Coordinates of C-alpha atoms and ligand atoms in Angstrom, one line a residue:
X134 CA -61.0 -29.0 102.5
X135 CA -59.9 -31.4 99.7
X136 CA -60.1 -27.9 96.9
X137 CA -58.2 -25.8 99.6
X138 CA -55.6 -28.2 99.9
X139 CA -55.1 -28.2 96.2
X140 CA -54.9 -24.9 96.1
X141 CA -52.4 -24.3 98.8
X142 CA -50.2 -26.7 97.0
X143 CA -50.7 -24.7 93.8
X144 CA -49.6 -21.6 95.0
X145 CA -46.9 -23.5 96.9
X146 CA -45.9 -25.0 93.5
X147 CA -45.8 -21.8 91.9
X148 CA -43.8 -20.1 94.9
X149 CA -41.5 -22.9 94.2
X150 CA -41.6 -22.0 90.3
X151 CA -41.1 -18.4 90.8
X152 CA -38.0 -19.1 93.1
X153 CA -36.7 -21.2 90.6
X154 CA -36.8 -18.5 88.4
X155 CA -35.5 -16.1 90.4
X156 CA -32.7 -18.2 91.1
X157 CA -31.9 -18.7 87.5
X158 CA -32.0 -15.1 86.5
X159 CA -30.0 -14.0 89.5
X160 CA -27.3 -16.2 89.7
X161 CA -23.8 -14.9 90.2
X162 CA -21.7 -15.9 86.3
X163 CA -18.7 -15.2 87.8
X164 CA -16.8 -18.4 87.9
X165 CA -20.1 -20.4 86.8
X166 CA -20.0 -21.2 83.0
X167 CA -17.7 -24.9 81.9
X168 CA -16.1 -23.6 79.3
X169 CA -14.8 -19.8 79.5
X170 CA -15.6 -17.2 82.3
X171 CA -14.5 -13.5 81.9
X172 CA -13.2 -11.8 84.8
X173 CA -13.9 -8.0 83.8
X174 CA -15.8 -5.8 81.3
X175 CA -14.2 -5.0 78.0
X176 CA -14.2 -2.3 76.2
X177 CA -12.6 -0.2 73.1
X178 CA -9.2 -0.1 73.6
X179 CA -8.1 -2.8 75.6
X180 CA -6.5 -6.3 74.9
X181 CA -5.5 -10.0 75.9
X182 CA -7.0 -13.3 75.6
X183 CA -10.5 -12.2 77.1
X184 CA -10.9 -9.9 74.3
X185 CA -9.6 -13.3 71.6
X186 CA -12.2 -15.1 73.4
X187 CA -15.3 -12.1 73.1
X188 CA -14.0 -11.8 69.6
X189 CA -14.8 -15.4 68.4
X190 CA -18.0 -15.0 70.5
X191 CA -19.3 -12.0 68.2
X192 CA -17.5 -13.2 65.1
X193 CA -20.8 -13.2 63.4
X194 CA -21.9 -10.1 64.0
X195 CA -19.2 -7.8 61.6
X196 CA -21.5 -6.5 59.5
X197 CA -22.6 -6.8 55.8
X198 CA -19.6 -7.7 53.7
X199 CA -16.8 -7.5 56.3
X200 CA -15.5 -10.2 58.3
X201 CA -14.3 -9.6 62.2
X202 CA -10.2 -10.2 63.0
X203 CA -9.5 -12.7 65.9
X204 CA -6.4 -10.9 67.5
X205 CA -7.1 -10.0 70.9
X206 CA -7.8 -5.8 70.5
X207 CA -10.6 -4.3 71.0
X208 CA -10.5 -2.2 68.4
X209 CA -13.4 0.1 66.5
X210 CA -14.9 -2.8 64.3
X211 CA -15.2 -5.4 67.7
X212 CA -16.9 -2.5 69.7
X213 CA -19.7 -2.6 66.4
X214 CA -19.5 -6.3 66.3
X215 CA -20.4 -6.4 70.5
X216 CA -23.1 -3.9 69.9
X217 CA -24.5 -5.9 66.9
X218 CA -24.8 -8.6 69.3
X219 CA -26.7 -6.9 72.1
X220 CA -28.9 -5.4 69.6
X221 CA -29.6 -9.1 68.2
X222 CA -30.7 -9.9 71.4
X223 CA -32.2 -6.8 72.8
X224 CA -29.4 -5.7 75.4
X225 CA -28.4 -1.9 76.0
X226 CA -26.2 -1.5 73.2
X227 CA -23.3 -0.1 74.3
X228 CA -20.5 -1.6 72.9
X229 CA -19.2 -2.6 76.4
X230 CA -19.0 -6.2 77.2
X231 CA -19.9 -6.5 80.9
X232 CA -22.0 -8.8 82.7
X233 CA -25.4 -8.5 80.8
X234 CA -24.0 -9.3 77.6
X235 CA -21.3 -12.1 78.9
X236 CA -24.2 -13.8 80.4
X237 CA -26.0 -13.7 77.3
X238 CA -23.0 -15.9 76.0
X239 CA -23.2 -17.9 78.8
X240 CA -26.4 -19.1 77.9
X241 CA -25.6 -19.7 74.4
X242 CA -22.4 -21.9 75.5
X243 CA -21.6 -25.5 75.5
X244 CA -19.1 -26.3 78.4
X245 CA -16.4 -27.1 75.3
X246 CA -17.3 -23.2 74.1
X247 CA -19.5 -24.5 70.9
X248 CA -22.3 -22.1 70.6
X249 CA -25.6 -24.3 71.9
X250 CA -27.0 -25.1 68.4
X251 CA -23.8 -26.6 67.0
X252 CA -21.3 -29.1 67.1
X253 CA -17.7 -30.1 66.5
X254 CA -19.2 -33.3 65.5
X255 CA -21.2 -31.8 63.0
X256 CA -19.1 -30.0 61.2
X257 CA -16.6 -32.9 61.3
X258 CA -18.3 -35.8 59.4
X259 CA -14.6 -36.9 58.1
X260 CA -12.9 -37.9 60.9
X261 CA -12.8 -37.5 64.6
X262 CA -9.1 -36.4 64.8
X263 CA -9.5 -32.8 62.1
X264 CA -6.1 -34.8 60.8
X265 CA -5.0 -34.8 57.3
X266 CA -6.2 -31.5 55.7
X267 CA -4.9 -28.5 54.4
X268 CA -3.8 -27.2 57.9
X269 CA -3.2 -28.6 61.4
X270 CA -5.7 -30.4 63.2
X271 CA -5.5 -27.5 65.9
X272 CA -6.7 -24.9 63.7
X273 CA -9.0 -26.8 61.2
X274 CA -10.5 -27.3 64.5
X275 CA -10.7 -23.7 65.9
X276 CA -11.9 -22.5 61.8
X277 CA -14.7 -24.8 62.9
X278 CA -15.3 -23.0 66.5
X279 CA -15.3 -19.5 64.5
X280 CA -17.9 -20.9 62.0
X281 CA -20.5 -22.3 64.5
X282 CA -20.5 -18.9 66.5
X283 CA -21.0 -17.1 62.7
X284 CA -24.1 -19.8 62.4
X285 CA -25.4 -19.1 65.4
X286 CA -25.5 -15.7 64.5
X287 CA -27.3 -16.4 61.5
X288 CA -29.4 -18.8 63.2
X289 CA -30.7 -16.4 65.4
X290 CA -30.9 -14.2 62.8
X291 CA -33.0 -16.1 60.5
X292 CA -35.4 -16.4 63.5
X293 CA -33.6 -19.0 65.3
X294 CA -34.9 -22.0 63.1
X295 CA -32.4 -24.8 62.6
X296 CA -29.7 -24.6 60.2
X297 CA -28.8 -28.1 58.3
X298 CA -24.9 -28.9 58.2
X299 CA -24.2 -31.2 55.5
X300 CA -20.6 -31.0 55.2
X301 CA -17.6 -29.1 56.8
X302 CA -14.4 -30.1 57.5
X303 CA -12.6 -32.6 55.2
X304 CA -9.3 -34.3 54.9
X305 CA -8.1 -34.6 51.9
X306 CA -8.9 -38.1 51.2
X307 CA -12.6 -37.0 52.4
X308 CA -12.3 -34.2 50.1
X309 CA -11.2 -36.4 47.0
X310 CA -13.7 -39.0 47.8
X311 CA -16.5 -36.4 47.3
X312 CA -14.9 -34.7 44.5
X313 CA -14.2 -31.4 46.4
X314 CA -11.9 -28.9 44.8
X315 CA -8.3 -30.2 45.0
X316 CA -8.2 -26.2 46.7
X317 CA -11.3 -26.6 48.7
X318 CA -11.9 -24.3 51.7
X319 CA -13.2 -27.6 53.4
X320 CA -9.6 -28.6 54.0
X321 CA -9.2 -26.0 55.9
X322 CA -12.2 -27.0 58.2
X323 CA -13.8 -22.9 57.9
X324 CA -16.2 -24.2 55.1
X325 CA -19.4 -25.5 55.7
X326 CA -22.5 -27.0 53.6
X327 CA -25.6 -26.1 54.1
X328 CA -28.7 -28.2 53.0
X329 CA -32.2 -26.5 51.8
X330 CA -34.9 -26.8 54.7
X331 CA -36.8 -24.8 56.9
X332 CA -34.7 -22.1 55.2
X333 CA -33.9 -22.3 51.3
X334 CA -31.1 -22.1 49.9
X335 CA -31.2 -18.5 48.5
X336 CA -32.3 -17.3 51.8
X337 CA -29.3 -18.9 53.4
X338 CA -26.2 -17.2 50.7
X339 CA -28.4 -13.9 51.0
X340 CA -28.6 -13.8 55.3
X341 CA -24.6 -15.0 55.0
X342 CA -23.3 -12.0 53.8
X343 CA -24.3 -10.3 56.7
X344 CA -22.3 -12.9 59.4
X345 CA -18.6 -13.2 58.4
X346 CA -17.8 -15.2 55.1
X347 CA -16.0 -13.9 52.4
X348 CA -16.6 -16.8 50.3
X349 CA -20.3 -17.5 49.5
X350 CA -21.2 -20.0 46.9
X351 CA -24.5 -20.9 46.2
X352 CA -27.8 -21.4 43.6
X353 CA -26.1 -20.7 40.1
X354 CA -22.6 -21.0 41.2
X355 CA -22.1 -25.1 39.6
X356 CA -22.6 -27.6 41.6
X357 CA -24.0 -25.9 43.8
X358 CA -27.8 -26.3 43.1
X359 CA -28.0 -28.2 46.2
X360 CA -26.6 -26.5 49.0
X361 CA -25.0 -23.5 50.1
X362 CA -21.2 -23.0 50.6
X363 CA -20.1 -20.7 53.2
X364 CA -16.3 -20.2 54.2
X365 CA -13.4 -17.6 55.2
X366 CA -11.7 -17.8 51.8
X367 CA -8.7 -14.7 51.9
X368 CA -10.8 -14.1 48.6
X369 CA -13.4 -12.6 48.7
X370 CA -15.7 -14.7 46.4
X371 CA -19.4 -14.0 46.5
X372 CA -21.4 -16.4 44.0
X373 CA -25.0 -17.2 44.0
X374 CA -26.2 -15.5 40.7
X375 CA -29.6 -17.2 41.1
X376 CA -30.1 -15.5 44.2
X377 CA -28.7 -12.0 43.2
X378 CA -25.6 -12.7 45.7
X379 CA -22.3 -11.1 43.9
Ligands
ZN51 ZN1 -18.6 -26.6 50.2

């Protein structure tokens, strides 16, 4: 009696389990995730702030060497970032955004639209205000959003292990007090340090060329023995001669 009661309320609990589930992977989106929600399937073509917002989703995903506009059109080179993204993660690869791959954003959201493995406090160990850089706190701040979605990328990428931030945005007295380059991409808050561990450091400049930096700066590069640089520099500079990056 005692056994069969246990067992009932096993298979209840799994019952209960398997609705849970079923509930999670059914759920309507629409008009469900905190921080953005897209209200219809994009594709090649068309344009508008729901494309902006896909774009900075899939901004590490442009392909070796290249580096993904934020504008707001669809255009050929977003359609091969989207499908780059639902190959990473094993959707139909299409290079439509509808509701399987938006909900595969969903999941990798924060309600402020960080990506779930980064922060804006982590690449911010300056200040809390992104005041008193090279550009307005407004878009040192957003250069920050575009550079966690390109780690995430590379996150998952490298077998989603974690990626160590050591140092992103600066001001410039957080810049001079570390003896950054009075021209430092860190000013700009799209540069961001990255210490040796689980991955190391050649392994890091070598995977970034593949998620959206034009400025790579590692092993061999001086003063840069102990952590990797990645950035949107408008020059391309590609430096890591210990690790065959160039
Ligand atoms: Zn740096």
């Amino acid at each position: 009696m005692f056994r069969r009661t246990v067992r009932i309320l096993a298979a209840l609990t799994m019952a209960a389990a398997a609705t849970l589930v079923t509930t999670v992977t059914t759920a309507a989106p629409a008009q469900a995730d905190g921080c953005y929600t897209w209200g219809r399937t994009l594709s090649e073509g068309m344009t508008g702030e729901d494309v902006r917002q896909l774009q900075i989703r899939v901004a590490g995903y442009p392909g070796y060497n290249a580096v993904l506009v934020i504008d707001g059109v669809f255009g050929p080179a977003t359609r091969a970032a989207v499908v780059r993204f639902q190959q990473a993660y094993g959707l139909g690869a299409d290079g439509i955004a509808g509701q399987q791959t938006f909900n595969r954003i969903y999941a990798l959201q924060d309600d402020d639209c960080t990506p779930v493995n980064f922060s804006y406090a982590e690449l911010n160990n300056c200040n809390s205000t992104w005041a008193g850089g090279a550009v307005s706190a407004a878009t040192a701040r957003f250069n920050a959003l575009v550079n966690m979605w390109k780690l995430q990328a590379m996150r998952h990428a490298l077998g989603d292990q974690p990626i160590r931030v050591t140092s992103a945005f600066r001001s410039h007295a957080c810049n001079d007090a570390v003896g950054g380059s009075p021209s430092s991409r860190h000013l700009y808050g799209d540069a961001v340090d990255l210490g040796v561990s689980p991955h190391s450091l050649c392994r890091l400049a070598q995977q970034a060329r593949n998620h959206g930096w034009r400025e790579i700066l590692g092993p061999g590069y001086p003063g840069h023995s102990d952590h990797t640089h990645v950035a949107h520099d408008p020059i391309r500079t590609w430096s890591a001669s210990s690790c065959g990056v160039s």
